């Protein structure tokens, strides 16, 4: 209990220092006062853990979706290549022959 109070006091002093530095020097220092919310809010901690713990699965899902979108674009270009030819006539013929 005393550790939490001492930690809270140090955090408040640090946030006050960043706020004063933001007023005196540059607005950049105000961004560090938001860290108080991230450290002491249990809801934000739970949300960040829900995103950070399965980071490998989330990254794999993003990579898979990028591959699916890429192949969808290639297939759409092969089947509907003539629709992409509107701006410059014959510009896509060389690319379409390579695919």
PDB file of N, CA and C in Angstrom:
ATOM      1  N   UNK A   1       0.834  -1.197   0.000  1.00  0.00           N
ATOM      2  CA  UNK A   1       0.000   0.000   0.000  1.00  0.00           C
ATOM      3  C   UNK A   1       0.876   1.257   0.000  1.00  0.00           C
ATOM      4  N   UNK A   2       1.953   1.240   0.801  1.00  0.00           N
ATOM      5  CA  UNK A   2       2.845   2.396   0.835  1.00  0.00           C
ATOM      6  C   UNK A   2       3.591   2.549  -0.486  1.00  0.00           C
ATOM      7  N   UNK A   3       3.913   1.408  -1.112  1.00  0.00           N
ATOM      8  CA  UNK A   3       4.614   1.467  -2.394  1.00  0.00           C
ATOM      9  C   UNK A   3       3.739   2.119  -3.447  1.00  0.00           C
ATOM     10  N   UNK A   4       2.456   1.751  -3.455  1.00  0.00           N
ATOM     11  CA  UNK A   4       1.530   2.342  -4.417  1.00  0.00           C
ATOM     12  C   UNK A   4       1.394   3.839  -4.186  1.00  0.00           C
ATOM     13  N   UNK A   5       1.351   4.256  -2.919  1.00  0.00           N
ATOM     14  CA  UNK A   5       1.257   5.681  -2.627  1.00  0.00           C
ATOM     15  C   UNK A   5       2.528   6.405  -3.051  1.00  0.00           C
ATOM     16  N   UNK A   6       3.680   5.809  -2.783  1.00  0.00           N
ATOM     17  CA  UNK A   6       4.938   6.434  -3.180  1.00  0.00           C
ATOM     18  C   UNK A   6       5.042   6.485  -4.702  1.00  0.00           C
ATOM     19  N   UNK A   7       4.603   5.410  -5.353  1.00  0.00           N
ATOM     20  CA  UNK A   7       4.621   5.389  -6.818  1.00  0.00           C
ATOM     21  C   UNK A   7       3.669   6.437  -7.375  1.00  0.00           C
ATOM     22  N   UNK A   8       2.512   6.565  -6.763  1.00  0.00           N
ATOM     23  CA  UNK A   8       1.536   7.549  -7.212  1.00  0.00           C
ATOM     24  C   UNK A   8       2.066   8.967  -7.025  1.00  0.00           C
ATOM     25  N   UNK A   9       2.735   9.208  -5.916  1.00  0.00           N
ATOM     26  CA  UNK A   9       3.286  10.540  -5.659  1.00  0.00           C
ATOM     27  C   UNK A   9       4.369  10.861  -6.688  1.00  0.00           C
ATOM     28  N   UNK A  10       5.260   9.891  -6.955  1.00  0.00           N
ATOM     29  CA  UNK A  10       6.306  10.121  -7.947  1.00  0.00           C
ATOM     30  C   UNK A  10       5.724  10.358  -9.328  1.00  0.00           C
ATOM     31  N   UNK A  11       4.660   9.636  -9.637  1.00  0.00           N
ATOM     32  CA  UNK A  11       4.035   9.803 -10.950  1.00  0.00           C
ATOM     33  C   UNK A  11       3.387  11.182 -11.070  1.00  0.00           C
ATOM     34  N   UNK A  12       2.751  11.626 -10.007  1.00  0.00           N
ATOM     35  CA  UNK A  12       2.136  12.955 -10.025  1.00  0.00           C
ATOM     36  C   UNK A  12       3.208  14.037 -10.148  1.00  0.00           C
ATOM     37  N   UNK A  13       4.308  13.880  -9.422  1.00  0.00           N
ATOM     38  CA  UNK A  13       5.405  14.851  -9.508  1.00  0.00           C
ATOM     39  C   UNK A  13       5.987  14.863 -10.918  1.00  0.00           C
ATOM     40  N   UNK A  14       6.156  13.689 -11.504  1.00  0.00           N
ATOM     41  CA  UNK A  14       6.687  13.596 -12.856  1.00  0.00           C
ATOM     42  C   UNK A  14       5.731  14.227 -13.869  1.00  0.00           C
ATOM     43  N   UNK A  15       4.436  13.958 -13.716  1.00  0.00           N
ATOM     44  CA  UNK A  15       3.451  14.561 -14.623  1.00  0.00           C
ATOM     45  C   UNK A  15       3.425  16.078 -14.477  1.00  0.00           C
ATOM     46  N   UNK A  16       3.548  16.553 -13.257  1.00  0.00           N
ATOM     47  CA  UNK A  16       3.592  17.993 -13.039  1.00  0.00           C
ATOM     48  C   UNK A  16       4.830  18.596 -13.686  1.00  0.00           C
ATOM     49  N   UNK A  17       5.960  17.896 -13.586  1.00  0.00           N
ATOM     50  CA  UNK A  17       7.186  18.367 -14.230  1.00  0.00           C
ATOM     51  C   UNK A  17       7.042  18.435 -15.743  1.00  0.00           C
ATOM     52  N   UNK A  18       6.413  17.413 -16.329  1.00  0.00           N
ATOM     53  CA  UNK A  18       6.193  17.427 -17.776  1.00  0.00           C
ATOM     54  C   UNK A  18       5.228  18.536 -18.179  1.00  0.00           C
ATOM     55  N   UNK A  19       4.213  18.786 -17.348  1.00  0.00           N
ATOM     56  CA  UNK A  19       3.272  19.861 -17.659  1.00  0.00           C
ATOM     57  C   UNK A  19       3.958  21.224 -17.603  1.00  0.00           C
ATOM     58  N   UNK A  20       4.797  21.433 -16.607  1.00  0.00           N
ATOM     59  CA  UNK A  20       5.527  22.699 -16.505  1.00  0.00           C
ATOM     60  C   UNK A  20       6.499  22.840 -17.671  1.00  0.00           C
ATOM     61  N   UNK A  21       7.166  21.746 -18.034  1.00  0.00           N
ATOM     62  CA  UNK A  21       8.076  21.789 -19.184  1.00  0.00           C
ATOM     63  C   UNK A  21       7.299  22.077 -20.465  1.00  0.00           C
ATOM     64  N   UNK A  22       6.073  21.565 -20.563  1.00  0.00           N
ATOM     65  CA  UNK A  22       5.249  21.847 -21.733  1.00  0.00           C
ATOM     66  C   UNK A  22       4.854  23.304 -21.813  1.00  0.00           C
ATOM     67  N   UNK A  23       4.570  23.897 -20.676  1.00  0.00           N
ATOM     68  CA  UNK A  23       4.222  25.318 -20.664  1.00  0.00           C
ATOM     69  C   UNK A  23       5.442  26.198 -20.911  1.00  0.00           C
ATOM     70  N   UNK A  24       6.562  25.831 -20.318  1.00  0.00           N
ATOM     71  CA  UNK A  24       7.746  26.679 -20.399  1.00  0.00           C
ATOM     72  C   UNK A  24       8.520  26.498 -21.694  1.00  0.00           C
ATOM     73  N   UNK A  25       8.628  25.269 -22.143  1.00  0.00           N
ATOM     74  CA  UNK A  25       9.533  24.996 -23.251  1.00  0.00           C
ATOM     75  C   UNK A  25       8.807  24.690 -24.556  1.00  0.00           C
ATOM     76  N   UNK A  26       8.177  23.514 -24.613  1.00  0.00           N
ATOM     77  CA  UNK A  26       7.594  23.054 -25.871  1.00  0.00           C
ATOM     78  C   UNK A  26       6.379  22.191 -25.558  1.00  0.00           C
ATOM     79  N   UNK A  27       5.399  22.217 -26.439  1.00  0.00           N
ATOM     80  CA  UNK A  27       4.180  21.425 -26.237  1.00  0.00           C
ATOM     81  C   UNK A  27       4.433  19.924 -26.326  1.00  0.00           C
ATOM     82  N   UNK A  28       5.569  19.534 -26.841  1.00  0.00           N
ATOM     83  CA  UNK A  28       5.957  18.132 -26.942  1.00  0.00           C
ATOM     84  C   UNK A  28       5.883  17.431 -25.586  1.00  0.00           C
ATOM     85  N   UNK A  29       6.210  18.119 -24.519  1.00  0.00           N
ATOM     86  CA  UNK A  29       6.275  17.513 -23.191  1.00  0.00           C
ATOM     87  C   UNK A  29       4.902  17.159 -22.641  1.00  0.00           C
ATOM     88  N   UNK A  30       3.842  17.743 -23.179  1.00  0.00           N
ATOM     89  CA  UNK A  30       2.498  17.403 -22.716  1.00  0.00           C
ATOM     90  C   UNK A  30       2.137  15.958 -23.045  1.00  0.00           C
ATOM     91  N   UNK A  31       2.737  15.405 -24.081  1.00  0.00           N
ATOM     92  CA  UNK A  31       2.411  14.032 -24.471  1.00  0.00           C
ATOM     93  C   UNK A  31       2.797  13.024 -23.392  1.00  0.00           C
ATOM     94  N   UNK A  32       3.788  13.331 -22.585  1.00  0.00           N
ATOM     95  CA  UNK A  32       4.200  12.405 -21.534  1.00  0.00           C
ATOM     96  C   UNK A  32       3.217  12.371 -20.368  1.00  0.00           C
ATOM     97  N   UNK A  33       2.381  13.374 -20.235  1.00  0.00           N
ATOM     98  CA  UNK A  33       1.390  13.348 -19.159  1.00  0.00           C
ATOM     99  C   UNK A  33       0.305  12.317 -19.436  1.00  0.00           C
ATOM    100  N   UNK A  34       0.128  11.906 -20.676  1.00  0.00           N
ATOM    101  CA  UNK A  34      -0.861  10.882 -21.013  1.00  0.00           C
ATOM    102  C   UNK A  34      -0.416   9.518 -20.491  1.00  0.00           C
ATOM    103  N   UNK A  35       0.867   9.340 -20.279  1.00  0.00           N
ATOM    104  CA  UNK A  35       1.365   8.071 -19.755  1.00  0.00           C
ATOM    105  C   UNK A  35       0.762   7.757 -18.389  1.00  0.00           C
ATOM    106  N   UNK A  36       0.370   8.767 -17.660  1.00  0.00           N
ATOM    107  CA  UNK A  36      -0.282   8.548 -16.368  1.00  0.00           C
ATOM    108  C   UNK A  36      -1.554   7.733 -16.555  1.00  0.00           C
ATOM    109  N   UNK A  37      -2.327   8.055 -17.581  1.00  0.00           N
ATOM    110  CA  UNK A  37      -3.554   7.301 -17.850  1.00  0.00           C
ATOM    111  C   UNK A  37      -3.249   5.868 -18.261  1.00  0.00           C
ATOM    112  N   UNK A  38      -2.214   5.685 -19.051  1.00  0.00           N
ATOM    113  CA  UNK A  38      -1.875   4.343 -19.515  1.00  0.00           C
ATOM    114  C   UNK A  38      -1.367   3.452 -18.387  1.00  0.00           C
ATOM    115  N   UNK A  39      -0.671   4.038 -17.441  1.00  0.00           N
ATOM    116  CA  UNK A  39      -0.086   3.242 -16.366  1.00  0.00           C
ATOM    117  C   UNK A  39      -1.128   2.867 -15.318  1.00  0.00           C
ATOM    118  N   UNK A  40      -2.015   3.789 -14.974  1.00  0.00           N
ATOM    119  CA  UNK A  40      -2.897   3.565 -13.833  1.00  0.00           C
ATOM    120  C   UNK A  40      -4.330   3.194 -14.186  1.00  0.00           C
ATOM    121  N   UNK A  41      -4.680   3.090 -15.441  1.00  0.00           N
ATOM    122  CA  UNK A  41      -6.039   2.698 -15.806  1.00  0.00           C
ATOM    123  C   UNK A  41      -6.091   1.191 -16.051  1.00  0.00           C
ATOM    124  N   UNK A  42      -6.870   0.451 -15.253  1.00  0.00           N
ATOM    125  CA  UNK A  42      -6.930  -1.003 -15.451  1.00  0.00           C
ATOM    126  C   UNK A  42      -7.621  -1.391 -16.758  1.00  0.00           C
ATOM    127  N   UNK A  43      -8.543  -0.569 -17.223  1.00  0.00           N
ATOM    128  CA  UNK A  43      -9.246  -0.880 -18.473  1.00  0.00           C
ATOM    129  C   UNK A  43      -8.305  -0.780 -19.669  1.00  0.00           C
ATOM    130  N   UNK A  44      -7.493   0.249 -19.691  1.00  0.00           N
ATOM    131  CA  UNK A  44      -6.550   0.414 -20.795  1.00  0.00           C
ATOM    132  C   UNK A  44      -5.488  -0.682 -20.745  1.00  0.00           C
ATOM    133  N   UNK A  45      -5.107  -1.095 -19.550  1.00  0.00           N
ATOM    134  CA  UNK A  45      -4.149  -2.192 -19.418  1.00  0.00           C
ATOM    135  C   UNK A  45      -4.726  -3.488 -19.967  1.00  0.00           C
ATOM    136  N   UNK A  46      -6.000  -3.766 -19.673  1.00  0.00           N
ATOM    137  CA  UNK A  46      -6.643  -4.978 -20.195  1.00  0.00           C
ATOM    138  C   UNK A  46      -6.745  -4.942 -21.711  1.00  0.00           C
ATOM    139  N   UNK A  47      -7.100  -3.797 -22.267  1.00  0.00           N
ATOM    140  CA  UNK A  47      -7.224  -3.683 -23.723  1.00  0.00           C
ATOM    141  C   UNK A  47      -5.864  -3.844 -24.391  1.00  0.00           C
ATOM    142  N   UNK A  48      -4.844  -3.215 -23.837  1.00  0.00           N
ATOM    143  CA  UNK A  48      -3.517  -3.345 -24.444  1.00  0.00           C
ATOM    144  C   UNK A  48      -2.985  -4.771 -24.318  1.00  0.00           C
ATOM    145  N   UNK A  49      -3.304  -5.466 -23.231  1.00  0.00           N
ATOM    146  CA  UNK A  49      -2.910  -6.874 -23.115  1.00  0.00           C
ATOM    147  C   UNK A  49      -3.679  -7.749 -24.095  1.00  0.00           C
ATOM    148  N   UNK A  50      -4.943  -7.417 -24.344  1.00  0.00           N
ATOM    149  CA  UNK A  50      -5.739  -8.188 -25.301  1.00  0.00           C
ATOM    150  C   UNK A  50      -5.200  -8.039 -26.714  1.00  0.00           C
ATOM    151  N   UNK A  51      -4.551  -6.936 -27.003  1.00  0.00           N
ATOM    152  CA  UNK A  51      -3.954  -6.741 -28.328  1.00  0.00           C
ATOM    153  C   UNK A  51      -2.520  -7.270 -28.351  1.00  0.00           C
ATOM    154  N   UNK A  52      -1.773  -7.074 -27.284  1.00  0.00           N
ATOM    155  CA  UNK A  52      -0.351  -7.404 -27.301  1.00  0.00           C
ATOM    156  C   UNK A  52      -0.090  -8.908 -27.145  1.00  0.00           C
ATOM    157  N   UNK A  53      -0.881  -9.609 -26.335  1.00  0.00           N
ATOM    158  CA  UNK A  53      -0.613 -11.033 -26.097  1.00  0.00           C
ATOM    159  C   UNK A  53      -0.770 -11.885 -27.355  1.00  0.00           C
ATOM    160  N   UNK A  54      -1.844 -11.739 -28.144  1.00  0.00           N
ATOM    161  CA  UNK A  54      -1.941 -12.542 -29.376  1.00  0.00           C
ATOM    162  C   UNK A  54      -1.360 -11.827 -30.594  1.00  0.00           C
ATOM    163  N   UNK A  55      -0.270 -11.091 -30.404  1.00  0.00           N
ATOM    164  CA  UNK A  55       0.279 -10.273 -31.497  1.00  0.00           C
ATOM    165  C   UNK A  55       0.707 -11.106 -32.697  1.00  0.00           C
ATOM    166  N   UNK A  56       1.153 -12.351 -32.458  1.00  0.00           N
ATOM    167  CA  UNK A  56       1.580 -13.202 -33.563  1.00  0.00           C
ATOM    168  C   UNK A  56       0.381 -13.584 -34.439  1.00  0.00           C
ATOM    169  N   UNK A  57      -0.749 -13.916 -33.802  1.00  0.00           N
ATOM    170  CA  UNK A  57      -1.951 -14.272 -34.565  1.00  0.00           C
ATOM    171  C   UNK A  57      -2.512 -13.069 -35.313  1.00  0.00           C
ATOM    172  N   UNK A  58      -2.483 -11.909 -34.682  1.00  0.00           N
ATOM    173  CA  UNK A  58      -2.994 -10.703 -35.340  1.00  0.00           C
ATOM    174  C   UNK A  58      -2.119 -10.348 -36.538  1.00  0.00           C
ATOM    175  N   UNK A  59      -0.807 -10.432 -36.385  1.00  0.00           N
ATOM    176  CA  UNK A  59       0.104 -10.148 -37.496  1.00  0.00           C
ATOM    177  C   UNK A  59      -0.078 -11.161 -38.626  1.00  0.00           C
ATOM    178  N   UNK A  60      -0.267 -12.429 -38.281  1.00  0.00           N
ATOM    179  CA  UNK A  60      -0.502 -13.451 -39.306  1.00  0.00           C
ATOM    180  C   UNK A  60      -1.791 -13.183 -40.066  1.00  0.00           C
ATOM    181  N   UNK A  61      -2.823 -12.742 -39.372  1.00  0.00           N
ATOM    182  CA  UNK A  61      -4.087 -12.412 -40.026  1.00  0.00           C
ATOM    183  C   UNK A  61      -3.916 -11.235 -40.973  1.00  0.00           C
ATOM    184  N   UNK A  62      -3.148 -10.230 -40.569  1.00  0.00           N
ATOM    185  CA  UNK A  62      -2.906  -9.079 -41.439  1.00  0.00           C
ATOM    186  C   UNK A  62      -2.121  -9.473 -42.685  1.00  0.00           C
ATOM    187  N   UNK A  63      -1.124 -10.338 -42.520  1.00  0.00           N
ATOM    188  CA  UNK A  63      -0.343 -10.791 -43.676  1.00  0.00           C
ATOM    189  C   UNK A  63      -1.217 -11.609 -44.616  1.00  0.00           C
ATOM    190  N   UNK A  64      -2.036 -12.502 -44.074  1.00  0.00           N
ATOM    191  CA  UNK A  64      -2.927 -13.307 -44.908  1.00  0.00           C
ATOM    192  C   UNK A  64      -3.919 -12.435 -45.662  1.00  0.00           C
ATOM    193  N   UNK A  65      -4.466 -11.423 -44.998  1.00  0.00           N
ATOM    194  CA  UNK A  65      -5.414 -10.537 -45.684  1.00  0.00           C
ATOM    195  C   UNK A  65      -4.716  -9.733 -46.781  1.00  0.00           C
ATOM    196  N   UNK A  66      -3.464  -9.341 -46.569  1.00  0.00           N
ATOM    197  CA  UNK A  66      -2.727  -8.627 -47.618  1.00  0.00           C
ATOM    198  C   UNK A  66      -2.481  -9.529 -48.819  1.00  0.00           C
ATOM    199  N   UNK A  67      -2.167 -10.796 -48.582  1.00  0.00           N
ATOM    200  CA  UNK A  67      -1.959 -11.743 -49.683  1.00  0.00           C
ATOM    201  C   UNK A  67      -3.256 -11.965 -50.451  1.00  0.00           C
ATOM    202  N   UNK A  68      -4.367 -12.106 -49.737  1.00  0.00           N
ATOM    203  CA  UNK A  68      -5.666 -12.311 -50.399  1.00  0.00           C
ATOM    204  C   UNK A  68      -6.035 -11.092 -51.238  1.00  0.00           C
ATOM    205  N   UNK A  69      -5.837  -9.903 -50.710  1.00  0.00           N
ATOM    206  CA  UNK A  69      -6.148  -8.687 -51.473  1.00  0.00           C
ATOM    207  C   UNK A  69      -5.240  -8.578 -52.695  1.00  0.00           C
ATOM    208  N   UNK A  70      -3.969  -8.941 -52.557  1.00  0.00           N
ATOM    209  CA  UNK A  70      -3.033  -8.906 -53.684  1.00  0.00           C
ATOM    210  C   UNK A  70      -3.486  -9.858 -54.784  1.00  0.00           C
ATOM    211  N   UNK A  71      -3.813 -11.089 -54.423  1.00  0.00           N
ATOM    212  CA  UNK A  71      -4.254 -12.054 -55.437  1.00  0.00           C
ATOM    213  C   UNK A  71      -5.590 -11.661 -56.039  1.00  0.00           C
ATOM    214  N   UNK A  72      -6.463 -11.084 -55.265  1.00  0.00           N
ATOM    215  CA  UNK A  72      -7.727 -10.595 -55.807  1.00  0.00           C
ATOM    216  C   UNK A  72      -7.463  -9.509 -56.855  1.00  0.00           C
ATOM    217  N   UNK A  73      -6.502  -8.642 -56.584  1.00  0.00           N
ATOM    218  CA  UNK A  73      -6.148  -7.602 -57.555  1.00  0.00           C
ATOM    219  C   UNK A  73      -5.554  -8.175 -58.821  1.00  0.00           C
ATOM    220  N   UNK A  74      -4.679  -9.181 -58.691  1.00  0.00           N
ATOM    221  CA  UNK A  74      -4.080  -9.816 -59.870  1.00  0.00           C
ATOM    222  C   UNK A  74      -5.153 -10.506 -60.710  1.00  0.00           C
ATOM    223  N   UNK A  75      -6.024 -11.264 -60.068  1.00  0.00           N
ATOM    224  CA  UNK A  75      -7.086 -11.975 -60.802  1.00  0.00           C
ATOM    225  C   UNK A  75      -8.038 -10.981 -61.452  1.00  0.00           C
ATOM    226  N   UNK A  76      -8.387  -9.921 -60.749  1.00  0.00           N
ATOM    227  CA  UNK A  76      -9.267  -8.904 -61.336  1.00  0.00           C
ATOM    228  C   UNK A  76      -8.593  -8.236 -62.523  1.00  0.00           C
ATOM    229  N   UNK A  77      -7.292  -8.013 -62.442  1.00  0.00           N
ATOM    230  CA  UNK A  77      -6.576  -7.378 -63.550  1.00  0.00           C
ATOM    231  C   UNK A  77      -6.510  -8.303 -64.761  1.00  0.00           C
ATOM    232  N   UNK A  78      -6.338  -9.608 -64.521  1.00  0.00           N
ATOM    233  CA  UNK A  78      -6.272 -10.556 -65.638  1.00  0.00           C
ATOM    234  C   UNK A  78      -7.619 -10.651 -66.341  1.00  0.00           C
ATOM    235  N   UNK A  79      -8.688 -10.759 -65.576  1.00  0.00           N
ATOM    236  CA  UNK A  79     -10.006 -10.943 -66.186  1.00  0.00           C
ATOM    237  C   UNK A  79     -10.633  -9.641 -66.676  1.00  0.00           C
ATOM    238  N   UNK A  80     -10.324  -8.540 -66.023  1.00  0.00           N
ATOM    239  CA  UNK A  80     -10.916  -7.257 -66.404  1.00  0.00           C
ATOM    240  C   UNK A  80      -9.847  -6.271 -66.858  1.00  0.00           C
ATOM    241  N   UNK A  81      -8.789  -6.750 -67.472  1.00  0.00           N
ATOM    242  CA  UNK A  81      -7.678  -5.903 -67.902  1.00  0.00           C
ATOM    243  C   UNK A  81      -8.070  -4.866 -68.926  1.00  0.00           C
ATOM    244  N   UNK A  82      -9.026  -5.198 -69.765  1.00  0.00           N
ATOM    245  CA  UNK A  82      -9.443  -4.228 -70.784  1.00  0.00           C
ATOM    246  C   UNK A  82     -10.130  -3.017 -70.155  1.00  0.00           C
ATOM    247  N   UNK A  83     -10.705  -3.193 -68.982  1.00  0.00           N
ATOM    248  CA  UNK A  83     -11.335  -2.057 -68.299  1.00  0.00           C
ATOM    249  C   UNK A  83     -10.298  -1.084 -67.739  1.00  0.00           C
ATOM    250  N   UNK A  84      -9.072  -1.551 -67.522  1.00  0.00           N
ATOM    251  CA  UNK A  84      -8.008  -0.691 -67.012  1.00  0.00           C
ATOM    252  C   UNK A  84      -7.320   0.089 -68.124  1.00  0.00           C
ATOM    253  N   UNK A  85      -7.696  -0.139 -69.357  1.00  0.00           N
ATOM    254  CA  UNK A  85      -7.024   0.432 -70.518  1.00  0.00           C
ATOM    255  C   UNK A  85      -7.590   1.787 -70.926  1.00  0.00           C
ATOM    256  N   UNK A  86      -8.447   2.382 -70.121  1.00  0.00           N
ATOM    257  CA  UNK A  86      -9.180   3.578 -70.519  1.00  0.00           C
ATOM    258  C   UNK A  86      -8.342   4.811 -70.744  1.00  0.00           C
ATOM    259  N   UNK A  87      -7.326   5.061 -69.953  1.00  0.00           N
ATOM    260  CA  UNK A  87      -6.583   6.316 -70.041  1.00  0.00           C
ATOM    261  C   UNK A  87      -5.684   6.359 -71.271  1.00  0.00           C
ATOM    262  N   UNK A  88      -4.844   5.361 -71.450  1.00  0.00           N
ATOM    263  CA  UNK A  88      -3.926   5.309 -72.587  1.00  0.00           C
ATOM    264  C   UNK A  88      -4.184   4.003 -73.315  1.00  0.00           C
ATOM    265  N   UNK A  89      -4.544   4.088 -74.553  1.00  0.00           N
ATOM    266  CA  UNK A  89      -4.895   2.891 -75.313  1.00  0.00           C
ATOM    267  C   UNK A  89      -3.667   2.010 -75.534  1.00  0.00           C
ATOM    268  N   UNK A  90      -3.793   0.734 -75.207  1.00  0.00           N
ATOM    269  CA  UNK A  90      -2.719  -0.226 -75.418  1.00  0.00           C
ATOM    270  C   UNK A  90      -1.634  -0.219 -74.366  1.00  0.00           C
ATOM    271  N   UNK A  91      -1.792   0.521 -73.300  1.00  0.00           N
ATOM    272  CA  UNK A  91      -0.724   0.613 -72.297  1.00  0.00           C
ATOM    273  C   UNK A  91      -0.608  -0.648 -71.452  1.00  0.00           C
ATOM    274  N   UNK A  92      -1.665  -1.410 -71.329  1.00  0.00           N
ATOM    275  CA  UNK A  92      -1.636  -2.586 -70.472  1.00  0.00           C
ATOM    276  C   UNK A  92      -1.354  -3.876 -71.225  1.00  0.00           C
ATOM    277  N   UNK A  93      -1.177  -3.823 -72.535  1.00  0.00           N
ATOM    278  CA  UNK A  93      -1.014  -5.046 -73.317  1.00  0.00           C
ATOM    279  C   UNK A  93       0.271  -5.773 -72.935  1.00  0.00           C
ATOM    280  N   UNK A  94       1.374  -5.069 -72.779  1.00  0.00           N
ATOM    281  CA  UNK A  94       2.642  -5.704 -72.422  1.00  0.00           C
ATOM    282  C   UNK A  94       2.556  -6.348 -71.045  1.00  0.00           C
ATOM    283  N   UNK A  95       1.987  -5.654 -70.099  1.00  0.00           N
ATOM    284  CA  UNK A  95       1.860  -6.205 -68.752  1.00  0.00           C
ATOM    285  C   UNK A  95       0.917  -7.397 -68.741  1.00  0.00           C
ATOM    286  N   UNK A  96      -0.157  -7.326 -69.494  1.00  0.00           N
ATOM    287  CA  UNK A  96      -1.117  -8.430 -69.526  1.00  0.00           C
ATOM    288  C   UNK A  96      -0.518  -9.660 -70.190  1.00  0.00           C
ATOM    289  N   UNK A  97       0.417  -9.498 -71.100  1.00  0.00           N
ATOM    290  CA  UNK A  97       1.055 -10.654 -71.739  1.00  0.00           C
ATOM    291  C   UNK A  97       1.981 -11.381 -70.773  1.00  0.00           C
ATOM    292  N   UNK A  98       2.557 -10.659 -69.817  1.00  0.00           N
ATOM    293  CA  UNK A  98       3.483 -11.294 -68.874  1.00  0.00           C
ATOM    294  C   UNK A  98       2.764 -12.048 -67.770  1.00  0.00           C
ATOM    295  N   UNK A  99       1.525 -11.725 -67.539  1.00  0.00           N
ATOM    296  CA  UNK A  99       0.794 -12.385 -66.446  1.00  0.00           C
ATOM    297  C   UNK A  99       0.157 -13.647 -66.900  1.00  0.00           C
TER     298      UNK A  99
END
